[in-house]
PDB file of C-alpha atoms in Angstrom:
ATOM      1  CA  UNK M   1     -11.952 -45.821 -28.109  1.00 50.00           C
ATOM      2  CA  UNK M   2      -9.493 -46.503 -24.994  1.00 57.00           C
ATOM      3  CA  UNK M   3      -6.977 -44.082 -26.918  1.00 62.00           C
ATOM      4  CA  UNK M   4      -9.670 -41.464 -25.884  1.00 67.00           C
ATOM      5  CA  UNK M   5     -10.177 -41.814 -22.466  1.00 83.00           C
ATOM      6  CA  UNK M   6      -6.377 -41.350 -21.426  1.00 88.00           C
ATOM      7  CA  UNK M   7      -6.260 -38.298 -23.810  1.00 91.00           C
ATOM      8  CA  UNK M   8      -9.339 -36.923 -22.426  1.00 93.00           C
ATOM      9  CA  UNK M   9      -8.147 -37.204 -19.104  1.00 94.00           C
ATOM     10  CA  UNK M  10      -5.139 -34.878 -20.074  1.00 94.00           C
ATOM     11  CA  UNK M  11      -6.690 -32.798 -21.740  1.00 94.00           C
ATOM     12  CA  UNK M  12      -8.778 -32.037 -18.476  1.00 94.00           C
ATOM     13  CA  UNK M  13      -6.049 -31.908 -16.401  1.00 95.00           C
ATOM     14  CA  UNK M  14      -4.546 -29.419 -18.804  1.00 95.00           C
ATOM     15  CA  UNK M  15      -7.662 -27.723 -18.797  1.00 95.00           C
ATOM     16  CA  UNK M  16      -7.609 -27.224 -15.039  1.00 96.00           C
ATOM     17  CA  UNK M  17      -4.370 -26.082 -15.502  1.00 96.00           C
ATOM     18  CA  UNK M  18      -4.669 -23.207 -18.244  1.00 96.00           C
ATOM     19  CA  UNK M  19      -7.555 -22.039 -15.714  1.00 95.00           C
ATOM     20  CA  UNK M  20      -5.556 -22.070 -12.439  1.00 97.00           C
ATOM     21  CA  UNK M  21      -2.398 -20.310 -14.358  1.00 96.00           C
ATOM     22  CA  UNK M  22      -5.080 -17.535 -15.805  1.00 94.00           C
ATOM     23  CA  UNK M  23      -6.089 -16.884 -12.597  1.00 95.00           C
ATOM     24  CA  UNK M  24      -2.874 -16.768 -11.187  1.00 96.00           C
ATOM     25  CA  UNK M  25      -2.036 -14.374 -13.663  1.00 95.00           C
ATOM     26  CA  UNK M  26      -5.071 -11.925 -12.719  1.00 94.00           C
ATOM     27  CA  UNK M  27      -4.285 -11.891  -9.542  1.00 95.00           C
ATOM     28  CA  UNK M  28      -0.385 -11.154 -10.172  1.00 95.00           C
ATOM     29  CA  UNK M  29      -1.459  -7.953 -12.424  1.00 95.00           C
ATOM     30  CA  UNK M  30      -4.362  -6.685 -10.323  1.00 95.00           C
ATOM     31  CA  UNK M  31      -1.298  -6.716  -6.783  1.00 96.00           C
ATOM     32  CA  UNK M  32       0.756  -4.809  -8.971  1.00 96.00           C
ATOM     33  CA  UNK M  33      -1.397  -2.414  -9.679  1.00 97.00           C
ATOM     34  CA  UNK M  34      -2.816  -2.196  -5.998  1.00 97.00           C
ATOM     35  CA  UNK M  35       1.146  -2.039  -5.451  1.00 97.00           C
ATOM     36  CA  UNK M  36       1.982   0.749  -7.938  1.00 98.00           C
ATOM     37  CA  UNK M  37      -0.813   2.935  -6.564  1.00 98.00           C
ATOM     38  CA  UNK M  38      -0.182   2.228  -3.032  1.00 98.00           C
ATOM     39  CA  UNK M  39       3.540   3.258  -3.713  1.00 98.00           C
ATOM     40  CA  UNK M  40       1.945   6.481  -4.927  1.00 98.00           C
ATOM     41  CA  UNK M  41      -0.161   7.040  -2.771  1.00 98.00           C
ATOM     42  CA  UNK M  42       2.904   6.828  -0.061  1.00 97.00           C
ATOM     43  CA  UNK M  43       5.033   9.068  -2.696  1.00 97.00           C
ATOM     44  CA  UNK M  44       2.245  11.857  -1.947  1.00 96.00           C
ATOM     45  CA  UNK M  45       1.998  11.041   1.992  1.00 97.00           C
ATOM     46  CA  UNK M  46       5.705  11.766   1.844  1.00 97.00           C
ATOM     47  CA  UNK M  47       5.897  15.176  -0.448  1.00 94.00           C
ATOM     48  CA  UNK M  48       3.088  16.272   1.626  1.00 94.00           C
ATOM     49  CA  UNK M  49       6.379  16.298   4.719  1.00 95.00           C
ATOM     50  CA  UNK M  50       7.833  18.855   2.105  1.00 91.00           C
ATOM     51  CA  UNK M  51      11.171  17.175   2.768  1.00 94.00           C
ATOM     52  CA  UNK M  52      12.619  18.720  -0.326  1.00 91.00           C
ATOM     53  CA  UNK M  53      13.903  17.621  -3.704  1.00 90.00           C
ATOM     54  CA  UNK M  54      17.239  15.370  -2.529  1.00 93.00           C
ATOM     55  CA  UNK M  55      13.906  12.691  -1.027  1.00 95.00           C
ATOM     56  CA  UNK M  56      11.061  13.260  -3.746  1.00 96.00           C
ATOM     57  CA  UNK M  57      13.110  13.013  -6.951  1.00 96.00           C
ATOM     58  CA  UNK M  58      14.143   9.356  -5.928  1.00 97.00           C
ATOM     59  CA  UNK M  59      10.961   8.141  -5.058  1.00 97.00           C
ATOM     60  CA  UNK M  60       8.868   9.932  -7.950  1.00 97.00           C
ATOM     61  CA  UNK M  61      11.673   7.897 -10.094  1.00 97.00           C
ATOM     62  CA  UNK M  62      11.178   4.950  -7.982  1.00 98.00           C
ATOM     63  CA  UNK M  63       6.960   5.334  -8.994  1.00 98.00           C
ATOM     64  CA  UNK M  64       7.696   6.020 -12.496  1.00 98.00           C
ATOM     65  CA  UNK M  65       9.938   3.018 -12.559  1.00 98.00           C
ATOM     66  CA  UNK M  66       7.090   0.988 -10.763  1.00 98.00           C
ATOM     67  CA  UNK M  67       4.506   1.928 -13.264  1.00 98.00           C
ATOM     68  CA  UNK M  68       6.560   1.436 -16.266  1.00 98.00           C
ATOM     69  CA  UNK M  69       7.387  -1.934 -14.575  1.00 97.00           C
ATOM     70  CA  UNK M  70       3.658  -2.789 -14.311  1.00 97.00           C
ATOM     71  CA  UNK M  71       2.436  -1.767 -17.668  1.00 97.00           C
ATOM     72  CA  UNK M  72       4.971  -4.165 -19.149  1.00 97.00           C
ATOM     73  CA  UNK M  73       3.841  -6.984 -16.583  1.00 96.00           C
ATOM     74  CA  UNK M  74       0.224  -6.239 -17.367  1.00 95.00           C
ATOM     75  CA  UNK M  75       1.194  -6.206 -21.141  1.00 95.00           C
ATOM     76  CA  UNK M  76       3.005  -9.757 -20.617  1.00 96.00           C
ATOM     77  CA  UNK M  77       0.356 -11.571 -18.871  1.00 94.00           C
ATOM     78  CA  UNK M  78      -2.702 -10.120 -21.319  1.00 93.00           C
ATOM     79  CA  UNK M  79      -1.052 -11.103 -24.061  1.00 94.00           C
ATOM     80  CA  UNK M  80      -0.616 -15.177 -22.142  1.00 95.00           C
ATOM     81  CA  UNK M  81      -4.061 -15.125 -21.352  1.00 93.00           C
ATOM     82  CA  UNK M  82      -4.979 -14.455 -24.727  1.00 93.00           C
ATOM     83  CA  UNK M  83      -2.554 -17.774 -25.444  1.00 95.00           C
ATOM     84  CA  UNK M  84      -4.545 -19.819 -22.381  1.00 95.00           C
ATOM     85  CA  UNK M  85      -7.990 -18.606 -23.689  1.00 93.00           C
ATOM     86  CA  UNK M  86      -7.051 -20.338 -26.456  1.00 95.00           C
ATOM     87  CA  UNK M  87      -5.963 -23.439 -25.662  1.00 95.00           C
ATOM     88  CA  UNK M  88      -8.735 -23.590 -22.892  1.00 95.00           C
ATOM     89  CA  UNK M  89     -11.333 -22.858 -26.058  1.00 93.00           C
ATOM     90  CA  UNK M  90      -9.357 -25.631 -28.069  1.00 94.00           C
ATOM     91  CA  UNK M  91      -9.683 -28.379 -25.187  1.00 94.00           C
ATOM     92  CA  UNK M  92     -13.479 -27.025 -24.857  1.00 93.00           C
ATOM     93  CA  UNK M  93     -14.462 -27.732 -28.217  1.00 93.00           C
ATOM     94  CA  UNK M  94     -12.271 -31.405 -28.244  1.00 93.00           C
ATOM     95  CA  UNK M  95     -14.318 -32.349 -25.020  1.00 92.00           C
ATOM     96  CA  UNK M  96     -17.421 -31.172 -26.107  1.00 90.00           C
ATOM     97  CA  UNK M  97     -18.486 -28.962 -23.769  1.00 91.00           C
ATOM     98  CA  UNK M  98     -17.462 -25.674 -25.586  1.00 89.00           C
ATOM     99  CA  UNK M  99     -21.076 -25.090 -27.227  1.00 88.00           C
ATOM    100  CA  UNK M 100     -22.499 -26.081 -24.187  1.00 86.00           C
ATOM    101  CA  UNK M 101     -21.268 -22.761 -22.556  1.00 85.00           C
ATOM    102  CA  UNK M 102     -20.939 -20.520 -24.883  1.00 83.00           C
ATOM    103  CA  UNK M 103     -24.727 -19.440 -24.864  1.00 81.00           C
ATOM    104  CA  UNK M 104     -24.142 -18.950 -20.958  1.00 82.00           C
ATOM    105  CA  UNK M 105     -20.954 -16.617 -21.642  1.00 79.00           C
ATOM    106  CA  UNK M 106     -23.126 -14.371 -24.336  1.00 77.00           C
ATOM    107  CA  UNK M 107     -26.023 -13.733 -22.071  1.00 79.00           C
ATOM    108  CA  UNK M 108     -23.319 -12.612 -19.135  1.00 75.00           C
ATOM    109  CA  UNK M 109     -20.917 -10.448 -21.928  1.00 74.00           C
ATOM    110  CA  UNK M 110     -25.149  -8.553 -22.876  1.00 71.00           C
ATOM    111  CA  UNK M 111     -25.148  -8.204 -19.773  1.00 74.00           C
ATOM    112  CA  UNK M 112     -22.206  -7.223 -17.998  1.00 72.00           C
ATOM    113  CA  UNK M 113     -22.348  -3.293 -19.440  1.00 74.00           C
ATOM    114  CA  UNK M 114     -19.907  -1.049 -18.893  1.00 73.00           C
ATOM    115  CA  UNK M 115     -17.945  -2.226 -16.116  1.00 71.00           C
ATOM    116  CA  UNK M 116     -17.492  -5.816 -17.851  1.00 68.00           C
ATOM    117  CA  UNK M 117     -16.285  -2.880 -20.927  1.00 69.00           C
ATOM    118  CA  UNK M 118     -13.779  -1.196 -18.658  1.00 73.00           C
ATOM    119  CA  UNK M 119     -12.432  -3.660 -15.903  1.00 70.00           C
ATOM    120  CA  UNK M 120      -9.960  -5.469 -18.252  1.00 76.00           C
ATOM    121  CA  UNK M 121      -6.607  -6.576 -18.711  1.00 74.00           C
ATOM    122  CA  UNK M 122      -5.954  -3.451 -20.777  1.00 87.00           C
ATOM    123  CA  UNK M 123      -7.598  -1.667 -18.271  1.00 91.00           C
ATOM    124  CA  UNK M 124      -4.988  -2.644 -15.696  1.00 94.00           C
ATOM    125  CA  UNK M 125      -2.044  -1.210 -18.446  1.00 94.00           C
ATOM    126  CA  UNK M 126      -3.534   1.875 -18.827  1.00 95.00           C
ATOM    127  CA  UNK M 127      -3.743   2.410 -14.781  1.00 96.00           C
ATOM    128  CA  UNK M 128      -0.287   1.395 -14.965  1.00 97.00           C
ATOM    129  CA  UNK M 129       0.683   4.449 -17.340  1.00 97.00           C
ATOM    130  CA  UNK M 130      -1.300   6.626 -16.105  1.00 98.00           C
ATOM    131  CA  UNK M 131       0.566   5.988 -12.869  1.00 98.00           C
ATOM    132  CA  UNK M 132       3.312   6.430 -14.944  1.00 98.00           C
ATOM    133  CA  UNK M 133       1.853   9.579 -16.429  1.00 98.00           C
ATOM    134  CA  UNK M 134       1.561  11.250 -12.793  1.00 98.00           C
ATOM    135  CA  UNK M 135       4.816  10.604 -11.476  1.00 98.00           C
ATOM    136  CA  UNK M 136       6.802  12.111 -15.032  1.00 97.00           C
ATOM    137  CA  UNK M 137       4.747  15.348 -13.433  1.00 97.00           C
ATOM    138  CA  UNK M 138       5.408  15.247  -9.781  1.00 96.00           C
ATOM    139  CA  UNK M 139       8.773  14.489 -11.138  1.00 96.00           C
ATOM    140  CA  UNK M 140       8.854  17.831 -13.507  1.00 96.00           C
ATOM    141  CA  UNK M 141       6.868  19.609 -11.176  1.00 94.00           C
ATOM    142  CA  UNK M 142       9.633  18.768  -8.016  1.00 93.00           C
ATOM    143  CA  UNK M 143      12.790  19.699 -10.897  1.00 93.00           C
ATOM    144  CA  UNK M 144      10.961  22.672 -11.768  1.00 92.00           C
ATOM    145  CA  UNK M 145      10.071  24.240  -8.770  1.00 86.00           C
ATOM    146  CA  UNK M 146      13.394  22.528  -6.812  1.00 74.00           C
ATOM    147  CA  UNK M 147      10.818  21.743  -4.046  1.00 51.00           C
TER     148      UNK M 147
END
């Protein structure tokens, strides 16, 4: 029985910490993408100047490069969460307190409809490459035209 008590204590602690990391984590990917689309956002602001080709094909690379950049750090942290969300899950059920929840967590998941469908991790990716997506046209579109 006292064997417990110091490995429950680090198991909490390591709880708190799987937590604190995931969060860390969403926070990382959703400033990217607020980054990637702000960068676009500028990219537009900019070829709206019509300064010509020699400025926008840089910066619609520069985009593209951002996006591509943020799909794979969306891609890298869904796939640690997944990791955390099980360990966290794992400490849960060793502490007890996993079935105590898990009712709680089904009711909000009924209820959460579509936007608790849509606002995901993956959701975050697919922003990212659809970001992506848009600059490969500006990009065309600016070779294309030479404008």
């Amino acid at each position: 029985m006292d064997n417990e008590k110091p490995l429950q204590k680090v198991m909490l602690m390591d709880l708190e910490l799987q937590w604190k990391d995931h969060h860390h984590m969403r926070d990382q990917t959703w400033k990217t993408l607020a980054s990637t689309i702000g960068l676009l956002l500028g990219a537009v602001g900019v070829g709206l100047q019509q300064p010509g080709y020699f400025v926008m094909i840089p910066i619609y690379i520069v985009v593209l490069c951002c996006a591509l950049i943020g799909w794979a750090v969306s891609t890298h942290h869904r796939l640690r969460q997944q990791q955390k969300f099980k360990m966290i899950e794992l400490y849960e059920r060793e502490l007890g307190i996993l079935d105590l929840k898990k009712q709680i967590i089904q009711e909000g998941d009924a209820r959460a409809g579509l936007p608790g469908r849509i606002f995901t991790g993956n959701f975050i990716g697919f922003m990212q490459l659809g970001i992506g997506f848009i600059a490969i046209i500006l990009l065309a579109r600016t070779l294309w035209l030479g404008a």
